[in-house]
Short mmCIF file of C-alpha atoms in Angstrom, two decimals:
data_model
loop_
_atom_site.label_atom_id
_atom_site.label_comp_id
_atom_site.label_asym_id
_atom_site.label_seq_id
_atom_site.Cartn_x
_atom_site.Cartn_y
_atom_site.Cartn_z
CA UNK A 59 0.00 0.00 0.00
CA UNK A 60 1.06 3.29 -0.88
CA UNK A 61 -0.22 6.96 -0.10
CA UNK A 62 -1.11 9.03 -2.64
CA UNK A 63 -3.26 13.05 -2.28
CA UNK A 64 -6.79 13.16 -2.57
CA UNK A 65 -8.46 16.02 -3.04
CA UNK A 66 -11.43 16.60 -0.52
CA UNK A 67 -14.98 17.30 -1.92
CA UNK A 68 -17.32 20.39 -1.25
CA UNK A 69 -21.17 20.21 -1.20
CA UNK A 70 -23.04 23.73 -0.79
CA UNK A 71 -25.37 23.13 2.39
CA UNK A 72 -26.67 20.08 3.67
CA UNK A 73 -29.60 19.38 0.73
CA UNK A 74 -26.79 19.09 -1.84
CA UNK A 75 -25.78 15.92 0.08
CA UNK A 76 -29.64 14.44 0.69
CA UNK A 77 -29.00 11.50 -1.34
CA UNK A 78 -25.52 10.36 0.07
CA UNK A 79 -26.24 9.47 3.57
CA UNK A 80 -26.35 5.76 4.43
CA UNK A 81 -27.00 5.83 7.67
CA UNK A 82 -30.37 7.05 9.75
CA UNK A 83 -28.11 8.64 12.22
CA UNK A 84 -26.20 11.06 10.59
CA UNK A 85 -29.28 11.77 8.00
CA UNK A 86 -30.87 12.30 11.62
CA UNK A 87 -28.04 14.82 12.66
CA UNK A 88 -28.09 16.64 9.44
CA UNK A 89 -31.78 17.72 9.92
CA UNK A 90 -31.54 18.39 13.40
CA UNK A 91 -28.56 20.64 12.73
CA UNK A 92 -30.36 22.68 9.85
CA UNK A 93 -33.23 23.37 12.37
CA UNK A 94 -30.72 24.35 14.62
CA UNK A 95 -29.34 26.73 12.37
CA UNK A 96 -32.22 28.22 11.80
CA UNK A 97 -33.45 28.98 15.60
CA UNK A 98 -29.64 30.63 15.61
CA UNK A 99 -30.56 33.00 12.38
CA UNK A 100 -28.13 31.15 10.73
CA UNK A 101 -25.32 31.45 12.73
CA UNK A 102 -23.72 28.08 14.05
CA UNK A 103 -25.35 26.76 16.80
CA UNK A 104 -24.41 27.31 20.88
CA UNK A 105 -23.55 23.53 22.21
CA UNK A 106 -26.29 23.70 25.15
CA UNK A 107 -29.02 24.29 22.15
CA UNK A 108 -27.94 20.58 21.39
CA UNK A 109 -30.83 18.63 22.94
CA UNK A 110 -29.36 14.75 23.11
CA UNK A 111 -33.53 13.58 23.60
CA UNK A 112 -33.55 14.72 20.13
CA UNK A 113 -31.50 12.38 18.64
CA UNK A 114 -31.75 9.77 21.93
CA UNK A 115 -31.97 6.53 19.62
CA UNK A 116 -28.70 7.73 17.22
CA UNK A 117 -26.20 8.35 20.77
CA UNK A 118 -24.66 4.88 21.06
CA UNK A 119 -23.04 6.12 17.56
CA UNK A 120 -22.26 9.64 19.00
CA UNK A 121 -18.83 11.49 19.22
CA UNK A 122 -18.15 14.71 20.53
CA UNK A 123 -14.44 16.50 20.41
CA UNK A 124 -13.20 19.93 21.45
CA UNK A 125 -10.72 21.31 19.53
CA UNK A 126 -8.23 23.17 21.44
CA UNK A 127 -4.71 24.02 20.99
CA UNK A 128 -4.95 22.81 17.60
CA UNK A 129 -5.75 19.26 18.56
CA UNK A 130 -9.16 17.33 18.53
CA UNK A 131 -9.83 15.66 21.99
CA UNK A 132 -12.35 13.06 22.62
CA UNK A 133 -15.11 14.27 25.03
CA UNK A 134 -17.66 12.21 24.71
CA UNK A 135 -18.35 8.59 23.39
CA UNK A 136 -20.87 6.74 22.77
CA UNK A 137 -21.02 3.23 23.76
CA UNK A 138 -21.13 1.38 19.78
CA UNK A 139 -18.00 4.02 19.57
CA UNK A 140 -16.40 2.26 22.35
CA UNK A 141 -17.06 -1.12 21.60
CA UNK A 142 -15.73 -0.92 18.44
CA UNK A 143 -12.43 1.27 19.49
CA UNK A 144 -11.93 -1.69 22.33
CA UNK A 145 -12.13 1.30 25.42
CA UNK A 146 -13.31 4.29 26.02
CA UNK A 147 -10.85 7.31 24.43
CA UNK A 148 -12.63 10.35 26.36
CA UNK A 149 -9.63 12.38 27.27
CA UNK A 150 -7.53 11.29 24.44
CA UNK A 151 -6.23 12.83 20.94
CA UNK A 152 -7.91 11.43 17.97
CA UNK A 153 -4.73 11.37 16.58
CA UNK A 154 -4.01 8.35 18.81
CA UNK A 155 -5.69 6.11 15.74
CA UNK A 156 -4.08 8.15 12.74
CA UNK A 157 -1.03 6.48 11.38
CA UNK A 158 1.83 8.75 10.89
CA UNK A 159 1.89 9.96 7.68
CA UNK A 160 -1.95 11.35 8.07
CA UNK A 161 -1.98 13.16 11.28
CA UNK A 162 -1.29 16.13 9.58
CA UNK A 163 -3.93 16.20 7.34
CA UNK A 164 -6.68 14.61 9.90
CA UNK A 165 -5.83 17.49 12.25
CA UNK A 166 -6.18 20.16 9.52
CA UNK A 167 -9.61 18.71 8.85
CA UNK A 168 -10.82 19.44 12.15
CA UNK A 169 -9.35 22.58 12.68
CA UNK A 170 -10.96 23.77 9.57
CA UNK A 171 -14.74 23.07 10.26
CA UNK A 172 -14.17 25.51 13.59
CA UNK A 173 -11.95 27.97 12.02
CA UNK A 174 -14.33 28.48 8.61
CA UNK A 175 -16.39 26.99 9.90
CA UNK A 176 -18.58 24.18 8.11
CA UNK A 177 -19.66 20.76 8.36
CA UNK A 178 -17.99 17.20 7.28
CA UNK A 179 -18.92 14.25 5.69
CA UNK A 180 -16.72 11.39 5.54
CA UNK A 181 -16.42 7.71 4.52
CA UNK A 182 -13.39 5.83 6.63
CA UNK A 183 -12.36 2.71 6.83
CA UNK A 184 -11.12 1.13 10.19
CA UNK A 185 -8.87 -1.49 10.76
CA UNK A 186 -8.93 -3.97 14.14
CA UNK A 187 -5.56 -5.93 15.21
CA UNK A 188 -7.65 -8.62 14.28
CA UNK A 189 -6.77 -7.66 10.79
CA UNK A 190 -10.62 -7.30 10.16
CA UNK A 191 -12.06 -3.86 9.52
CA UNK A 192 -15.22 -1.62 9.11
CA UNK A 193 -15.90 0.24 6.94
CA UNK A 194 -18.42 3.49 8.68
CA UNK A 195 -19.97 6.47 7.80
CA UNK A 196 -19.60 10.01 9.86
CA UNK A 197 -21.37 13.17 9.93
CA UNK A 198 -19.66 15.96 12.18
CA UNK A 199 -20.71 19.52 12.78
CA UNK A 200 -19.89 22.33 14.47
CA UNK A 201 -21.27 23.75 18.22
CA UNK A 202 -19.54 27.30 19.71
CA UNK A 203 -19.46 27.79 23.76
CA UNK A 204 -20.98 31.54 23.54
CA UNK A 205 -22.60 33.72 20.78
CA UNK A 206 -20.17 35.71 18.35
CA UNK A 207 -18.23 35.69 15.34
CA UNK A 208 -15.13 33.54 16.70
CA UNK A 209 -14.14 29.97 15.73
CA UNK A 210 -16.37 27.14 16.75
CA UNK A 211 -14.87 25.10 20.08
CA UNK A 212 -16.67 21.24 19.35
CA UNK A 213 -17.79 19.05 16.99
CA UNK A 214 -20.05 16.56 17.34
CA UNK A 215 -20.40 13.64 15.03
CA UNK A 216 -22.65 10.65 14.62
CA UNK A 217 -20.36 7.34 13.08
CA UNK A 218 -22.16 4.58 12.36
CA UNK A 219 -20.86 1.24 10.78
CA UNK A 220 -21.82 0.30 7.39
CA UNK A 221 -20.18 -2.72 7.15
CA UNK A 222 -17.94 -4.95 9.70
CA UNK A 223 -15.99 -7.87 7.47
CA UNK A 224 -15.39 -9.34 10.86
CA UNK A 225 -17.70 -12.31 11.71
CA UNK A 226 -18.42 -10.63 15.45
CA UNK A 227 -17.68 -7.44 16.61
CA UNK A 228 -15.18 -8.06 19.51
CA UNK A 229 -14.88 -5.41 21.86
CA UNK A 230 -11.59 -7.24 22.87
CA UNK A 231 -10.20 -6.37 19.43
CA UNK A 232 -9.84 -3.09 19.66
CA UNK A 233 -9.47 -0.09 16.78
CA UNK A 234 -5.60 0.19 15.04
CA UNK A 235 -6.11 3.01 12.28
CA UNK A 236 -8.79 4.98 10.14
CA UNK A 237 -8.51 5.38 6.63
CA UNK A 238 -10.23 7.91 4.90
CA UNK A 239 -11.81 6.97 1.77
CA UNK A 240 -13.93 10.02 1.02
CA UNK A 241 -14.10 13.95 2.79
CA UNK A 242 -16.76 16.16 1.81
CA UNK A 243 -16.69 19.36 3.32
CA UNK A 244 -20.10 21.40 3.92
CA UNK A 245 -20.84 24.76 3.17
CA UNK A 246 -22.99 26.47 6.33
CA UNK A 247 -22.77 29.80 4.84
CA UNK A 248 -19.10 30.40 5.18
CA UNK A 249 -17.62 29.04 3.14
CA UNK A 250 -14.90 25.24 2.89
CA UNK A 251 -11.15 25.09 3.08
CA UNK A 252 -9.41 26.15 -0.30
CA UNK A 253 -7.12 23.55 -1.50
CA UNK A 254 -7.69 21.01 1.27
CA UNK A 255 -6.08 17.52 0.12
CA UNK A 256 -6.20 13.95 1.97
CA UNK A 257 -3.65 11.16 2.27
CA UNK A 258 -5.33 8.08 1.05
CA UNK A 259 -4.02 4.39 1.08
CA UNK A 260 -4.05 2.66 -2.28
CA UNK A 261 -2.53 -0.89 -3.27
CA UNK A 262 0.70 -0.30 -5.04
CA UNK A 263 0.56 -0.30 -8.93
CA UNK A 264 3.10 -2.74 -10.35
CA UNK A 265 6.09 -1.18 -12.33
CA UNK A 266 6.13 -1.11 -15.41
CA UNK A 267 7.95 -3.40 -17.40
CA UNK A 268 10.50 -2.02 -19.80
CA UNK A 269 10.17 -2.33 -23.58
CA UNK A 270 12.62 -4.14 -25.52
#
């Protein structure tokens, strides 16, 4: 396997992506979210607006992080989150289960949807020491601590699995890596990063043989 730059995609405002979502949960979050927009006038949402009775059947797949100091720190988990991670990481850096060579990029992701800020959709692939992995889809969006014009300080994302190759979901075999296979970021009236690229994993083409 080799890594090789991916641009990330841009959808303007949640309709634009209607079609895409898999999963109830984050199609669930994105609707909340839009009527929570729109009780704020269209500014992003304060985090104590988000009611969790709202979405109370979606939590077990529910992640929230602040993002401070440039780094995205697990603050809440839900419980299908931790048995598929193996424990709970509330406290931790979500770069704990980026491989090297993507930190970077993972890091910039987040930093962007506060900064800008916006929405993101992505498809990621996790892999278990079991060798096994899942392949799930996430919806995150952005919550500030007090009205104004600053940078958000959380966001909070639904991940839900779309499909486990493993035969049981062991919470014994806990979470090596993600992968990012796809990163849409959404437009929430202010705009997406410029420019922003990924670090995918893809298998190694062959060389090419010489000709005679």
């Amino acid at each position: 396997m080799v890594w090789v730059p991916q641009p990330a995609e841009r959808a303007d405002g949640f309709p634009a992506l209607s079609g895409r979502f898999r999963t109830r949960s984050c199609a669930a979050l994105a609707d909340l979210y839009q009527e929570l927009m729109a009780q704020a006038d269209g500014a992003i949402p304060l985090r104590r607006t988000l009611d969790p009775a709202r979405v109370k059947r979606f939590l077990s797949n529910a992640v929230l992080f602040h993002i401070v100091e440039g780094d995205a720190i697990f603050r809440i988990v839900g419980q299908n989150v931790v048995n598929r991670f193996g424990y709970n990481p509330t406290g931790q850096s979500y770069t704990a289960f980026v491989e090297p060579e993507r930190r970077e990029a993972a890091l910039a992701a987040f930093n962007a949807c506060v900064a800008q800020p916006c929405a993101m959709y992505v498809d990621i692939l996790q892999r278990f020491r079991s060798g096994g992995a899942a392949e799930c889809e996430v919806l995150g969006v952005p919550f500030r601590d007090a009205p104004g014009d600053g940078p958000a300080s959380h966001l909070f994302f639904f991940d839900q699995v779309l499909s486990d190759d493993r035969a049981t979901a062991d919470p014994e075999d806990g979470l090596v890596s993600a992968h990012i296979r796809a990163r849409c970021f959404i437009d929430l009236g202010f705009g997406t990063p410029e420019g922003f690229t990924d670090l995918v994993q893809v298998d190694e083409e062959p060389p090419t043989s010489a000709q005679s």
